[in-house]
XYZ file of C-alpha atoms in Angstrom:
393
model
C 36.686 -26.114 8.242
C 36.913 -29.164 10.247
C 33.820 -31.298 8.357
C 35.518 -34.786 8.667
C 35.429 -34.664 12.072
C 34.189 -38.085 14.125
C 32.788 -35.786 16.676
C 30.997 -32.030 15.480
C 32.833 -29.528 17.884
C 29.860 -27.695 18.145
C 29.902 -28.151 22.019
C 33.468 -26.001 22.233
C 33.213 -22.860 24.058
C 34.499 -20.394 22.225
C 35.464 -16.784 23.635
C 32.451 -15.014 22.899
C 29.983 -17.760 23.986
C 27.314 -17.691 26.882
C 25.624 -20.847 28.260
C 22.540 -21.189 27.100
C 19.894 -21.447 29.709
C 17.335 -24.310 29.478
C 14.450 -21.806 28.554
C 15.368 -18.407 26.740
C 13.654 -15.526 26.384
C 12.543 -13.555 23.243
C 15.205 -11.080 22.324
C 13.768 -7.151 23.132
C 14.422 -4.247 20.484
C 17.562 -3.604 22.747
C 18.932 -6.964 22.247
C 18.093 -7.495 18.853
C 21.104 -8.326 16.958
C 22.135 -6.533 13.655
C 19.906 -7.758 10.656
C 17.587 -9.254 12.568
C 14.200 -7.514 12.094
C 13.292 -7.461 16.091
C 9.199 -8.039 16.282
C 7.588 -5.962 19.332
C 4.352 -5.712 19.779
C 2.552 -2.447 20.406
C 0.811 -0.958 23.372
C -2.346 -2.753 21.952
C -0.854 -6.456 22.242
C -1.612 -6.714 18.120
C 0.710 -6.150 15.862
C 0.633 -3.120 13.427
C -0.837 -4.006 9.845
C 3.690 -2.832 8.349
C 4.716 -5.247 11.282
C 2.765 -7.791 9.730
C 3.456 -7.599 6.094
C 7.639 -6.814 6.709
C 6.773 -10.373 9.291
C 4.983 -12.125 6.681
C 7.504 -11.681 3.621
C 10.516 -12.365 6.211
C 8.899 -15.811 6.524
C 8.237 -16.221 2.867
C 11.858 -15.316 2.017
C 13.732 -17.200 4.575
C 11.663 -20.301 3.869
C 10.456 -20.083 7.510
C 10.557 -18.319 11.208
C 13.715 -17.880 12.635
C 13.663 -20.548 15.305
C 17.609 -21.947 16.031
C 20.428 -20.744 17.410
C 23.630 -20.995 15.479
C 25.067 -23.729 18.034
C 22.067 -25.355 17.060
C 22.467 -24.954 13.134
C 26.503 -25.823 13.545
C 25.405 -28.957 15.687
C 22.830 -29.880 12.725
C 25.067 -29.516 9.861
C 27.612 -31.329 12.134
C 30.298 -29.105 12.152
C 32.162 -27.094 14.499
C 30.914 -23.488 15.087
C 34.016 -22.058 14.334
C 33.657 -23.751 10.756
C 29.993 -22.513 9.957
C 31.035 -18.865 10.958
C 33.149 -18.727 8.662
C 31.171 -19.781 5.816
C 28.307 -17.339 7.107
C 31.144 -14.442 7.094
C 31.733 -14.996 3.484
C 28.222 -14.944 3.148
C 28.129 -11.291 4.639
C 26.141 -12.174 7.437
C 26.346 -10.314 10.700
C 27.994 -11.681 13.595
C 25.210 -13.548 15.707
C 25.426 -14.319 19.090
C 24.523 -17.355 21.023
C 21.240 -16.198 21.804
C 20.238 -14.768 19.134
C 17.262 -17.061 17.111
C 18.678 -15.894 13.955
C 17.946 -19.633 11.893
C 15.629 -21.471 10.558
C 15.604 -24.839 8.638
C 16.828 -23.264 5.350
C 19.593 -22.042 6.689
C 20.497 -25.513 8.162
C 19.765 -26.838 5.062
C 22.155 -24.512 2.587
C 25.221 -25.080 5.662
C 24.788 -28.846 4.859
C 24.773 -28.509 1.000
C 27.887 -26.290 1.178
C 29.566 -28.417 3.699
C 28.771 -31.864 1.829
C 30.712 -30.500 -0.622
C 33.836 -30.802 0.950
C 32.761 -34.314 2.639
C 32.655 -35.649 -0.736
C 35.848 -34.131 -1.906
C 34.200 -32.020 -4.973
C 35.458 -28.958 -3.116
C 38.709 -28.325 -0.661
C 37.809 -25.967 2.288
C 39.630 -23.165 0.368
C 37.376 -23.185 -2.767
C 34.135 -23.285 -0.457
C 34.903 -20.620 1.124
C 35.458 -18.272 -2.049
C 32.812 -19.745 -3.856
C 30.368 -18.809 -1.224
C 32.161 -15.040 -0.842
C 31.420 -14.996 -4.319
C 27.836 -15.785 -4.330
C 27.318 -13.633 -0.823
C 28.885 -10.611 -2.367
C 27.305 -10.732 -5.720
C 23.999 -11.332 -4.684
C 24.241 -8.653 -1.744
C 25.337 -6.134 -4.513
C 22.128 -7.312 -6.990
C 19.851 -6.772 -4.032
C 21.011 -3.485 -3.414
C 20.855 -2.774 -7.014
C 17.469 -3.941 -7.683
C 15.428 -2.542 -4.807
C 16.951 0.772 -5.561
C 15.608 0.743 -9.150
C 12.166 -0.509 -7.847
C 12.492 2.340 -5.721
C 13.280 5.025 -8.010
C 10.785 3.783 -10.615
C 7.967 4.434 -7.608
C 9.192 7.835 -7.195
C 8.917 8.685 -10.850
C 5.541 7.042 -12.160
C 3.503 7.611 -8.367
C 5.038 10.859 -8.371
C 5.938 10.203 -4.199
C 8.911 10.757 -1.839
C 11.785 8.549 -1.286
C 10.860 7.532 1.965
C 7.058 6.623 1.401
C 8.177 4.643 -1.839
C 10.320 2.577 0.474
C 7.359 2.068 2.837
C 5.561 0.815 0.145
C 7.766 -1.402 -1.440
C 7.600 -3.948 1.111
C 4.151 -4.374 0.184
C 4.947 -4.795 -3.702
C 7.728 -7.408 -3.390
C 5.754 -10.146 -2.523
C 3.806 -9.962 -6.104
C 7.661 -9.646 -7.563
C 9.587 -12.396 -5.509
C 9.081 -15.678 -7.508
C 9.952 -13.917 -10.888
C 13.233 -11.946 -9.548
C 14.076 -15.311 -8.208
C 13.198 -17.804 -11.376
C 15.525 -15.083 -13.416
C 18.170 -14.760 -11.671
C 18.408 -18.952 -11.499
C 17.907 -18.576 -15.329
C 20.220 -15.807 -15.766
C 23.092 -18.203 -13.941
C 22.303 -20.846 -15.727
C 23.117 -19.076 -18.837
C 25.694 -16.991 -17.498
C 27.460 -20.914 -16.688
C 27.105 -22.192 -19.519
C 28.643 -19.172 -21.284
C 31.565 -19.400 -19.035
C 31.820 -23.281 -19.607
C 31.539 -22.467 -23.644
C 34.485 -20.118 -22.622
C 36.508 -22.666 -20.949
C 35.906 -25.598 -23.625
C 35.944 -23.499 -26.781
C 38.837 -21.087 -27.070
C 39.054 -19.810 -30.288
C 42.048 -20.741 -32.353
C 42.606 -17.133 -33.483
C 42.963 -15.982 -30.101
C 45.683 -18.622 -28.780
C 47.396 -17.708 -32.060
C 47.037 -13.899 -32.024
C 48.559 -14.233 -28.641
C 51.809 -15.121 -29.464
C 51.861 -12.834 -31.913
C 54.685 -10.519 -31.907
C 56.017 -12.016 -28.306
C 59.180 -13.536 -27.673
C 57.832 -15.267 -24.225
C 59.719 -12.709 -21.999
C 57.127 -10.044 -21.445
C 55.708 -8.929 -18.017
C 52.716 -11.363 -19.104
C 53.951 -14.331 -20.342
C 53.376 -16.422 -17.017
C 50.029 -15.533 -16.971
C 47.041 -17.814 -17.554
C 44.781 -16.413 -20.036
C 44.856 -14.519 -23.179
C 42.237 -11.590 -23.311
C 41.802 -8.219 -25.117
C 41.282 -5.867 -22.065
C 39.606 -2.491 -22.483
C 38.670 0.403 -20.821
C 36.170 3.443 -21.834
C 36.442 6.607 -20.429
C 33.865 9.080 -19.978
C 35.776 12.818 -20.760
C 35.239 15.487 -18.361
C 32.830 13.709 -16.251
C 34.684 15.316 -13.163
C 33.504 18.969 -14.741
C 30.294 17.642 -15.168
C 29.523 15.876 -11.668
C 29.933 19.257 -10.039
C 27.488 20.940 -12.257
C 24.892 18.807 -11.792
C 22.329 17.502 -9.096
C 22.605 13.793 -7.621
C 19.730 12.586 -9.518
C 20.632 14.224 -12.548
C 24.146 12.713 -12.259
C 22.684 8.977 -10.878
C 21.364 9.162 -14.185
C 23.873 9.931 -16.515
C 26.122 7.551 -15.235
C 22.927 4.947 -15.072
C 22.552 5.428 -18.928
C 27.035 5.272 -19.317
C 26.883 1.824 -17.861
C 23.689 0.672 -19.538
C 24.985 1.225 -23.011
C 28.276 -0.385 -22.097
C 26.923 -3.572 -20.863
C 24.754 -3.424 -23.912
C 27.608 -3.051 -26.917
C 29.823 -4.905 -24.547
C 27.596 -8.115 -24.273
C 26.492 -8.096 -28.197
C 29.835 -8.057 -28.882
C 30.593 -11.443 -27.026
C 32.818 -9.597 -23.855
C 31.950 -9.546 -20.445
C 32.193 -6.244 -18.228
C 34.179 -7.109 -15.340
C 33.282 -3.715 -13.734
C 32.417 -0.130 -13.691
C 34.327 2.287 -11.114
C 32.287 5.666 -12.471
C 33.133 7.413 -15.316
C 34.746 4.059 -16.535
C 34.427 0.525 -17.090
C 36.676 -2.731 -17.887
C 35.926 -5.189 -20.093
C 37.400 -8.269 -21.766
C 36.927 -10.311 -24.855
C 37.875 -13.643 -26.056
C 39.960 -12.128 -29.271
C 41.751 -9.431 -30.370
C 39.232 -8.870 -33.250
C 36.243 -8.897 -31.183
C 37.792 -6.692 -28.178
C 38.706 -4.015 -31.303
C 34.812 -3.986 -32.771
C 33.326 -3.566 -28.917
C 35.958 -0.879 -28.306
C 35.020 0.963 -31.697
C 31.444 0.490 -30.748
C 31.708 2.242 -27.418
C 33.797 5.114 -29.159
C 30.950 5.704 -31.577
C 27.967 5.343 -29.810
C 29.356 7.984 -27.424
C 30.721 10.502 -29.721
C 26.774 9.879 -31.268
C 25.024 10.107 -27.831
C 22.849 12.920 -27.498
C 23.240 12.937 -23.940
C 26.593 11.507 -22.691
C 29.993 13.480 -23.210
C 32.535 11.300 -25.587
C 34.668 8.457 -24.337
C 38.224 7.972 -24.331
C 38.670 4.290 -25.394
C 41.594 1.893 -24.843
C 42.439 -1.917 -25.206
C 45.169 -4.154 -25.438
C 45.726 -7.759 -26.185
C 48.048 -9.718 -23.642
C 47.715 -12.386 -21.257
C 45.466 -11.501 -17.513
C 45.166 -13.340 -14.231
C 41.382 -13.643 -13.007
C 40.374 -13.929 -9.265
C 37.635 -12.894 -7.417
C 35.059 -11.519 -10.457
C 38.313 -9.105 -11.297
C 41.364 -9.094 -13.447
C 45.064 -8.492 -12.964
C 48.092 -8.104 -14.573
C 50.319 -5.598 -17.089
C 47.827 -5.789 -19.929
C 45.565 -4.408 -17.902
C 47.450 -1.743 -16.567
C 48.761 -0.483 -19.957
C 45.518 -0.521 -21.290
C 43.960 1.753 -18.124
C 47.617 4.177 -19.227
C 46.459 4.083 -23.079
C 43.107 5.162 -21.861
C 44.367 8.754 -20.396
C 46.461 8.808 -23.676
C 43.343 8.552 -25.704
C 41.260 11.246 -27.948
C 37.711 12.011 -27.220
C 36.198 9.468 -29.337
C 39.314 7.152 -30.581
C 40.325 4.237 -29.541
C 44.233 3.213 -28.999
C 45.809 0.140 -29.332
C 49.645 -0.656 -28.151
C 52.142 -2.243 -30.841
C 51.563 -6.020 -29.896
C 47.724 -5.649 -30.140
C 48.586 -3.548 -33.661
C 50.655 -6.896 -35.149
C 47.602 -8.885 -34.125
C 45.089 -6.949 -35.974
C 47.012 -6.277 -38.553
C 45.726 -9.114 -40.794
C 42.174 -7.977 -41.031
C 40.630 -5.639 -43.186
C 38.141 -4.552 -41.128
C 40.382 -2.406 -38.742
C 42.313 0.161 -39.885
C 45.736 1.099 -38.219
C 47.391 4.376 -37.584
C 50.794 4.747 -35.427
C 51.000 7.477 -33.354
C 53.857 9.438 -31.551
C 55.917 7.624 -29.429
C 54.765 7.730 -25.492
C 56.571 7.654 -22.173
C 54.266 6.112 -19.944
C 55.112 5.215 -16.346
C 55.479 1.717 -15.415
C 56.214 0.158 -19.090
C 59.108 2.991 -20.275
C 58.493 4.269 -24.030
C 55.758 2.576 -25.568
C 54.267 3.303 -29.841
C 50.923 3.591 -29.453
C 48.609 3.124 -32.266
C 45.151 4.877 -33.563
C 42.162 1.836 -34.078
C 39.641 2.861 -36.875
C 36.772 1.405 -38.857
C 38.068 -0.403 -42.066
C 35.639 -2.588 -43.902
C 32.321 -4.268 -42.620
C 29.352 -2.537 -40.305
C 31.312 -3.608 -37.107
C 28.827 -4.541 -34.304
C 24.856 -4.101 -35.527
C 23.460 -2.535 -32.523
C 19.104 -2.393 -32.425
């Protein structure tokens, strides 16, 4: 990302460009380019009252028409175009071409902010770059998310089809804009601060329960942090997908992932993701990664609705990039999973010695296990010992 240049090379041709002539036309619906909404009037001249509203919140959202060309947004952020494609890739934006008036000032605006980041040394070009994949893929996946929920909640209470409720929904967002967008800058906000409590505060039981039982030559050792890592398990959710209908099954694995976020989050972890049937999810201690993994097991085996889980988690040391997390402790802990009884929870040995201490878990070895990738391994049973364990409302 050249941003210290003395000169923007925003004048460079580049393979795919085409000269710009001195007046260009509009693009037609032909030469519309992906995600760009193309605007064609009717037979009429006037355009038609959906036209309008889709035209009108496409304003309001992008903070303006789309009136530049990305030469011209490159040239205004002063940077080559080569450079601001690639921060609009990790965005997730399509690939525009020259003439395409895809802009408008915003988008000039957020370029600069990103790029005087890196003119004023805060950032390197490297950690731009993933910082704004991070916020482009995150926020693509909440959109997605959100307008699909709207969605469905149309179909249910107005009692009409899919496609009408989508129709329609253009017209409701503009009443719901300005309060998605004040939460989710409050949400990050807290979300940040949470992650900077994190950073500054690690508790001492943790850093010493991590060293528990270790010798510093495990698979782990080089790694940066020191997490409990868990998984839950739905059981024969496989059986159960092909007996059921796509809304029926939407649901059920809608209310899985709700509950888990739910006990997850009350008991101080963060779910790092959900692949289906199961989720991952890591806490600060070994204590507090035990009572989230107990309260998953129960309020399964208790759910009126859901089958039982299979629960796992083990205490060891994780590397973290990109929103996910890597390493053996995670792996062993995905293996315990399968080893797992409907409605238990396994720990390894390690994870056993740092519990061990605390009366309110209660600790029963099982038969030894060959699992593949870590040899023989003792698991051990994790059970309620004294205390209410997480109070759930």
């Amino acid at each position: 990302m050249s941003v210290d240049e003395q000169e923007p090379e925003y004048m460079d041709h580049e393979p795919d460009a085409v000269p710009e002539p001195s007046v260009d036309p509009e693009p037609s619906v032909d030469q519309a380019p992906t995600g760009v909404l193309p605007v064609v009037s009717p037979p009429t001249g006037a355009l038609s009252a959906e036209r309008l509203a889709i035209k009108a919140l496409e304003t309001r959202l992008l903070g303006g028409e789309r009136k530049l060309r990305r030469r011209e947004v490159a040239a205004g952020a002063g940077v080559s175009l080569l450079s601001a494609r690639k921060l609009w890739r990790a965005l997730g934006f399509p690939n525009f071409g020259d003439q395409d008036v895809a802009f408008t000032e915003r988008d000039l605006a957020a370029l600069s902010t990103i790029l005087d980041l890196v003119r004023a040394g805060k950032l390197t070009e490297e950690a731009a770059i993933s910082v704004t994949r991070a916020i482009g893929q995150m926020t693509d996946r909440m959109v997605v998310w959100q307008v699909e929920a709207l969605i469905e909640d149309m179909v249910v209470q107005q009692g009409i089809p899919d496609a009408v409720a989508r129709k329609q929904l253009v017209n409701e967002l503009p009443n719901l804009v300005d309060a998605m967008e004040e939460i989710l800058l409050y949400s990050w906000r807290r979300q940040m601060n949470a992650g900077v409590q994190r950073l500054a505060v690690r508790a001492e039981a943790g850093l010493q329960a991590s060293e528990a039982g270790r010798e510093g030559d495990e698979d782990d050792a080089p790694l940066p942090l020191a997490r409990a890592v868990g998984f839950a398990d739905l059981v024969s959710y496989t059986s159960l997908s092909r007996r059921m209908n796509e809304k029926t099954l939407a649901q059920l694995v809608q209310r899985f992932e709700n509950k888990c976020a739910e006990i997850i989050s009350i008991g101080g972890g963060r779910l790092v993701k959900t692949v289906g049937d199961e989720v991952l999810y890591i806490a600060e201690t070994p204590a507090a990664g035990a009572e989230i993994s107990l309260a998953l097991a129960q309020a399964f085996t208790e759910d009126e609705i859901l089958p039982e889980a299979r629960v796992a988690m083990v205490w060891g040391r994780i590397l973290s990039r990109l929103g996910d997390i890597y390493g053996p402790t995670v792996n062993l802990a995905a293996r315990l999973t399968a080893l797992a009884e409907p409605g238990t929870v396994l720990v390894d040995e390690m994870t056993a010695a740092a519990l061990g201490q605390d009366d309110r878990f209660v600790l029963v070895p099982q038969a030894a296990e060959n699992v593949r990738g870590f040899g023989e391994i003792l698991p051990v049973r994790l059970a309620r010992g004294l205390g209410k364990g997480l109070v759930l409302d």
